[in-house]
Coordinates of C-alpha atoms in Angstrom, one line a residue:
M27 CA 116.7 93.3 103.3
S28 CA 114.7 90.3 104.5
T29 CA 113.8 86.9 103.2
F30 CA 112.1 84.0 104.8
T31 CA 112.2 80.2 104.8
P32 CA 108.8 78.8 104.1
L33 CA 107.8 75.7 106.0
S34 CA 104.7 73.6 105.3
G35 CA 103.1 76.2 103.2
S36 CA 103.7 79.1 105.6
A37 CA 106.6 81.4 106.4
T38 CA 108.2 83.3 109.1
P39 CA 110.3 86.4 108.3
R40 CA 114.0 86.0 108.9
P41 CA 116.3 89.0 108.6
T42 CA 119.3 88.7 106.3
G43 CA 122.1 91.0 105.1
A44 CA 121.9 93.1 102.1
A45 CA 124.0 95.5 100.1
A46 CA 123.2 98.6 98.2
V47 CA 124.3 101.9 96.8
R48 CA 122.3 104.8 98.1
R49 CA 122.3 108.4 99.1
T50 CA 123.2 110.5 102.0
A51 CA 120.2 112.3 103.2
S52 CA 117.7 115.1 102.7
V53 CA 114.0 115.2 102.2
A54 CA 114.8 114.9 98.5
A55 CA 115.7 111.3 99.0
L56 CA 112.3 110.4 100.3
A57 CA 110.6 112.3 97.5
A58 CA 112.7 110.3 95.0
L59 CA 111.2 107.1 96.3
A60 CA 107.7 108.3 95.2
L61 CA 108.9 109.9 92.0
A62 CA 109.6 106.6 90.2
A63 CA 106.0 105.6 90.7
T64 CA 104.8 108.4 88.4
A65 CA 107.7 109.8 86.3
C66 CA 108.4 106.9 84.0
S67 CA 109.2 106.2 80.4
S68 CA 107.2 103.9 78.2
S69 CA 110.0 101.3 78.0
G70 CA 111.2 101.6 81.6
G71 CA 110.3 103.4 84.8
D72 CA 107.7 102.0 87.2
P73 CA 104.2 102.3 85.7
L74 CA 103.0 100.1 88.6
G75 CA 102.8 103.3 90.6
G76 CA 99.8 104.9 92.2
G77 CA 99.1 106.8 95.3
A78 CA 96.5 104.6 96.9
S79 CA 96.7 103.7 100.5
T80 CA 97.4 100.1 101.6
S81 CA 93.7 99.5 102.5
A82 CA 92.6 100.9 99.1
A83 CA 95.1 98.7 97.3
G84 CA 94.0 95.6 99.1
A85 CA 90.4 96.2 98.0
A86 CA 91.1 97.3 94.4
G87 CA 90.0 95.3 91.4
T88 CA 88.1 92.1 91.1
S89 CA 90.4 89.1 91.7
P90 CA 90.3 86.2 89.3
A91 CA 89.8 82.7 90.6
A92 CA 92.8 81.4 92.5
A93 CA 95.1 78.8 90.8
P94 CA 94.9 75.1 91.7
G95 CA 96.7 74.2 94.9
G96 CA 100.5 73.9 94.5
T97 CA 100.6 76.2 91.5
V98 CA 102.7 79.4 91.7
V99 CA 101.0 82.2 89.8
V100 CA 103.4 84.8 88.5
G101 CA 101.8 88.1 87.6
S102 CA 103.1 91.3 86.0
A103 CA 102.1 94.9 85.3
N104 CA 101.2 96.0 81.8
F105 CA 104.5 97.4 80.6
P106 CA 107.3 95.5 78.7
E107 CA 110.0 95.4 81.4
N108 CA 107.7 94.0 84.0
V109 CA 106.4 91.3 81.6
L110 CA 110.0 90.4 80.8
L111 CA 110.8 90.1 84.6
G112 CA 107.6 88.0 85.1
S113 CA 108.7 85.7 82.3
I114 CA 112.2 85.3 83.9
Y115 CA 110.6 84.5 87.2
A116 CA 108.2 82.0 85.7
Q117 CA 110.8 80.1 83.7
A118 CA 113.3 80.1 86.5
L119 CA 110.6 78.4 88.7
R120 CA 109.7 75.9 86.0
A121 CA 113.4 75.0 85.7
K122 CA 113.3 73.9 89.4
G123 CA 110.2 71.8 88.8
V124 CA 107.7 74.2 90.2
K125 CA 104.2 74.2 88.6
V126 CA 103.6 77.7 87.3
E127 CA 100.8 79.7 85.8
E128 CA 101.5 83.1 84.1
K129 CA 99.1 86.1 84.4
F130 CA 100.9 88.9 82.7
N131 CA 99.9 92.4 81.6
I132 CA 97.4 92.7 84.4
G133 CA 97.5 96.4 85.1
S134 CA 98.7 98.9 87.8
R135 CA 100.0 98.3 91.3
E136 CA 96.5 98.9 92.8
V137 CA 95.1 95.9 91.1
L138 CA 98.2 93.7 91.4
Y139 CA 98.7 94.3 95.1
G140 CA 95.1 93.4 95.8
Q141 CA 95.4 90.2 93.9
L142 CA 98.6 89.2 95.6
Q143 CA 96.9 89.8 99.0
S144 CA 94.0 87.7 98.1
G145 CA 96.2 84.8 96.9
S146 CA 95.1 85.0 93.3
L147 CA 98.7 85.9 92.5
S148 CA 101.7 84.3 94.2
V149 CA 104.7 86.4 92.9
L150 CA 105.2 89.8 91.4
P151 CA 108.3 91.6 90.1
E152 CA 108.4 94.8 92.2
Y153 CA 110.6 97.8 92.7
N154 CA 111.4 98.2 96.4
G155 CA 111.5 102.0 96.6
A156 CA 108.3 102.6 94.7
L157 CA 106.5 99.9 96.6
L158 CA 107.5 101.4 99.9
A159 CA 106.3 104.8 98.8
Y160 CA 103.0 103.2 97.7
L161 CA 102.5 101.7 101.1
G162 CA 103.1 105.0 102.8
G163 CA 106.4 103.9 104.3
K164 CA 109.5 106.0 104.5
S165 CA 113.2 105.3 105.0
A166 CA 115.5 108.1 106.3
D167 CA 118.4 106.2 104.7
P168 CA 117.0 105.0 101.4
T169 CA 119.7 102.4 100.6
A170 CA 118.4 99.1 99.3
A171 CA 119.0 97.5 102.7
A172 CA 117.2 100.3 104.6
V173 CA 114.3 100.4 102.2
N174 CA 113.9 96.6 102.4
A175 CA 114.0 96.8 106.2
E176 CA 111.2 99.3 106.1
L177 CA 109.2 97.2 103.6
T178 CA 109.5 94.2 105.9
K179 CA 107.9 96.3 108.7
T180 CA 105.3 97.8 106.5
L181 CA 104.0 94.9 104.5
P182 CA 101.1 92.9 106.0
A183 CA 102.0 89.5 107.6
S184 CA 100.8 87.6 104.5
L185 CA 103.2 89.2 102.1
G186 CA 107.0 89.3 102.0
I187 CA 109.9 90.3 99.9
L188 CA 112.7 88.0 98.8
E189 CA 116.3 89.0 97.9
S190 CA 116.6 92.2 95.9
S191 CA 118.6 92.1 92.7
P192 CA 121.3 94.8 92.0
A193 CA 119.2 95.7 88.9
E194 CA 117.4 99.0 89.3
D195 CA 115.0 100.9 87.1
K196 CA 115.5 104.4 88.4
D197 CA 116.2 108.0 87.5
T198 CA 119.6 108.9 86.2
L199 CA 121.3 112.0 84.9
S200 CA 122.6 110.9 81.5
I201 CA 125.0 112.6 79.1
S202 CA 126.3 111.8 75.6
Q203 CA 129.4 109.7 75.2
E204 CA 131.0 112.8 73.5
S205 CA 130.4 114.9 76.6
A206 CA 131.7 112.2 78.9
D207 CA 134.9 112.0 76.9
K208 CA 135.4 115.7 76.3
F209 CA 134.9 116.8 79.9
G210 CA 135.9 113.7 81.8
L211 CA 132.5 113.3 83.4
K212 CA 131.7 110.1 85.3
T213 CA 129.5 111.1 88.3
I214 CA 126.8 113.7 89.0
A215 CA 129.4 115.3 91.3
D216 CA 131.6 115.9 88.2
L217 CA 129.0 118.2 86.8
A218 CA 129.7 120.9 89.3
A219 CA 132.3 122.5 87.0
K220 CA 130.1 122.5 83.9
A221 CA 126.5 122.8 85.1
G222 CA 126.4 126.5 84.6
E223 CA 127.1 126.0 80.9
F224 CA 124.7 123.0 80.5
T225 CA 121.0 122.7 79.8
I226 CA 119.2 119.9 81.5
G227 CA 116.0 118.2 80.4
G228 CA 113.4 115.7 81.6
P229 CA 109.7 115.2 82.2
P230 CA 107.5 118.3 82.8
E231 CA 107.6 117.8 86.6
F232 CA 111.4 117.2 86.7
K233 CA 112.5 120.8 87.5
S234 CA 110.0 121.3 90.3
R235 CA 110.9 118.1 91.9
Q236 CA 114.7 118.0 91.4
E237 CA 116.1 121.5 91.0
Q238 CA 116.5 122.1 94.7
P239 CA 117.7 118.6 95.6
L240 CA 120.4 118.9 92.9
K241 CA 121.5 122.2 94.5
D242 CA 121.4 120.8 98.0
V243 CA 123.0 117.5 97.4
Y244 CA 125.5 118.2 94.6
G245 CA 125.7 122.0 94.5
L246 CA 124.5 122.1 90.8
T247 CA 122.9 125.1 89.2
F248 CA 122.2 124.6 85.5
K249 CA 122.2 127.2 82.8
E250 CA 118.6 126.2 81.7
W251 CA 115.9 123.6 82.4
K252 CA 113.8 122.2 79.5
S253 CA 110.7 120.0 79.5
T254 CA 111.7 117.3 77.1
G255 CA 109.4 114.4 78.2
E256 CA 109.7 111.3 76.0
T257 CA 112.3 113.0 73.8
T258 CA 114.8 113.5 76.6
A259 CA 117.3 110.8 75.4
N260 CA 117.1 112.0 71.8
A261 CA 117.6 115.6 73.0
V262 CA 120.8 114.5 74.8
K263 CA 122.1 112.8 71.7
D264 CA 121.4 115.7 69.3
G265 CA 122.9 118.2 71.7
S266 CA 119.8 120.3 72.3
I267 CA 120.3 119.5 76.0
Q268 CA 123.5 118.3 77.6
V269 CA 122.1 116.4 80.6
G270 CA 118.9 114.4 80.6
N271 CA 116.7 112.5 83.2
V272 CA 116.6 109.1 81.6
F273 CA 115.6 105.9 83.3
S274 CA 118.4 103.4 83.9
T275 CA 116.8 100.6 81.9
D276 CA 115.6 102.7 79.0
P277 CA 117.0 101.0 75.9
K278 CA 117.7 104.4 74.4
I279 CA 120.7 104.5 76.7
T280 CA 122.3 101.7 74.7
Q281 CA 120.8 102.6 71.4
L282 CA 122.0 106.2 71.5
K283 CA 125.2 105.5 73.4
L284 CA 124.4 107.6 76.4
V285 CA 126.3 107.6 79.7
P286 CA 124.4 107.5 82.9
L287 CA 126.4 109.4 85.5
A288 CA 127.1 107.6 88.8
D289 CA 125.2 108.9 91.9
P290 CA 127.8 108.7 94.7
K291 CA 125.6 110.7 97.1
N292 CA 122.5 108.6 96.3
L293 CA 120.2 111.4 95.3
F294 CA 117.8 109.1 93.6
G295 CA 116.1 106.4 95.8
A296 CA 116.7 102.7 95.6
Q297 CA 114.5 101.0 93.0
N298 CA 115.9 97.4 93.0
V299 CA 113.9 94.7 91.2
T300 CA 112.6 92.6 94.1
P301 CA 110.2 89.6 94.2
L302 CA 107.1 90.4 96.2
V303 CA 105.3 87.2 97.3
N304 CA 102.3 85.8 99.1
K305 CA 104.1 83.8 101.7
A306 CA 101.6 80.9 101.8
K307 CA 101.9 80.4 98.0
V308 CA 105.7 79.8 97.7
D309 CA 107.8 77.1 99.2
A310 CA 111.6 76.8 99.8
T311 CA 112.2 75.6 96.2
A312 CA 110.4 78.6 94.7
T313 CA 112.1 81.0 97.1
G314 CA 115.5 79.6 96.2
A315 CA 114.8 79.9 92.4
L316 CA 113.7 83.5 92.7
N317 CA 116.6 84.5 94.9
A318 CA 119.0 82.9 92.4
V319 CA 117.5 85.2 89.7
S320 CA 118.1 88.2 91.9
A321 CA 121.7 87.2 92.5
K322 CA 122.4 87.2 88.7
L323 CA 120.4 90.2 87.5
D324 CA 122.0 93.6 87.4
T325 CA 121.1 97.0 85.8
A326 CA 123.4 96.6 82.8
G327 CA 122.1 93.1 82.1
L328 CA 118.4 94.3 82.4
L329 CA 119.2 97.2 80.1
A330 CA 120.6 94.8 77.5
L331 CA 117.5 92.6 77.8
M332 CA 115.2 95.6 77.4
K333 CA 117.0 96.6 74.2
K334 CA 116.2 93.2 72.8
V335 CA 112.5 93.5 73.8
A336 CA 111.8 97.2 73.1
V337 CA 114.2 98.0 70.2
D338 CA 114.8 94.6 68.5
K339 CA 111.2 93.5 69.1
E340 CA 112.2 90.1 70.3
D341 CA 109.6 88.0 72.3
P342 CA 110.0 88.6 76.0
S343 CA 109.6 84.9 76.7
A344 CA 112.5 84.0 74.3
V345 CA 114.7 86.8 75.7
A346 CA 114.0 85.5 79.3
K347 CA 114.8 81.9 78.2
D348 CA 118.1 82.9 76.7
W349 CA 119.1 84.9 79.7
L350 CA 118.3 82.1 82.1
K351 CA 120.4 79.7 80.1
S352 CA 123.4 82.0 79.8
S353 CA 123.1 82.6 83.6
G354 CA 123.1 79.0 84.4
L355 CA 119.6 79.1 85.8
S356 CA 117.8 76.7 83.4

């Protein structure tokens, strides 16, 4: 991963260490990076996605007027998780005395990326694997560290990424708590002994994209594949399928007491929540505030926050405020 130390309104990339949990190999890993851009749930996933080229992205949309000098403009895509993350970023910056303007619910990655390049936006909550796929980059080893290294090479000089958080909005294979207890299942690898008896479900494209990778990486051959779409989590809970492709920050995981299986061979690509910034628009204070958020935010915590927003219908701004206070960041 890389970060940078802004000086006098500009910045020079500086490499830094990073940790991650990722996969071994195979072409499936690279495909998984692109998957999250299109196969997403209404409450999670990465609806920023799109297949536009970098040049097309930079030209997309009509940018609003840039904010006054010294103001950090935090944007977000138009889905609940990204709005929540944008609010966390904005309030963390304000807590450090940074002047902030919020522009949330803007739209897809094509529009957002162009506005960040133009300087109309200063900061976006991004997902490193999906962003790399969008930019046409690839990482043979899609760990968070490797993905971020490729992002640093691929992004234009005006843009940069800060520290990635451990929090990921990514594909999982999830099972019911009952199945986990009955069969002692903790990882995808543990499914090897039971896959022949289990039905697996997910979005309509899930089988064509993941049947062979699951065989290649984990040796899994399932009894049956079903297209369950938005009902996947409920289908796992009611037993009509035993394994479901559910996103890691989908509140239904908590609501229905599902168990996401660990992915020790890193079949699914890194999708760490990562601040994407226009380097000229953030200074050292802003960088420090955003990196502090990344250090505290993990997948379990983001999942809990998303339950409050999507299930309990709490205001994202209030949820963000409470989290920042409990994390010692406000």
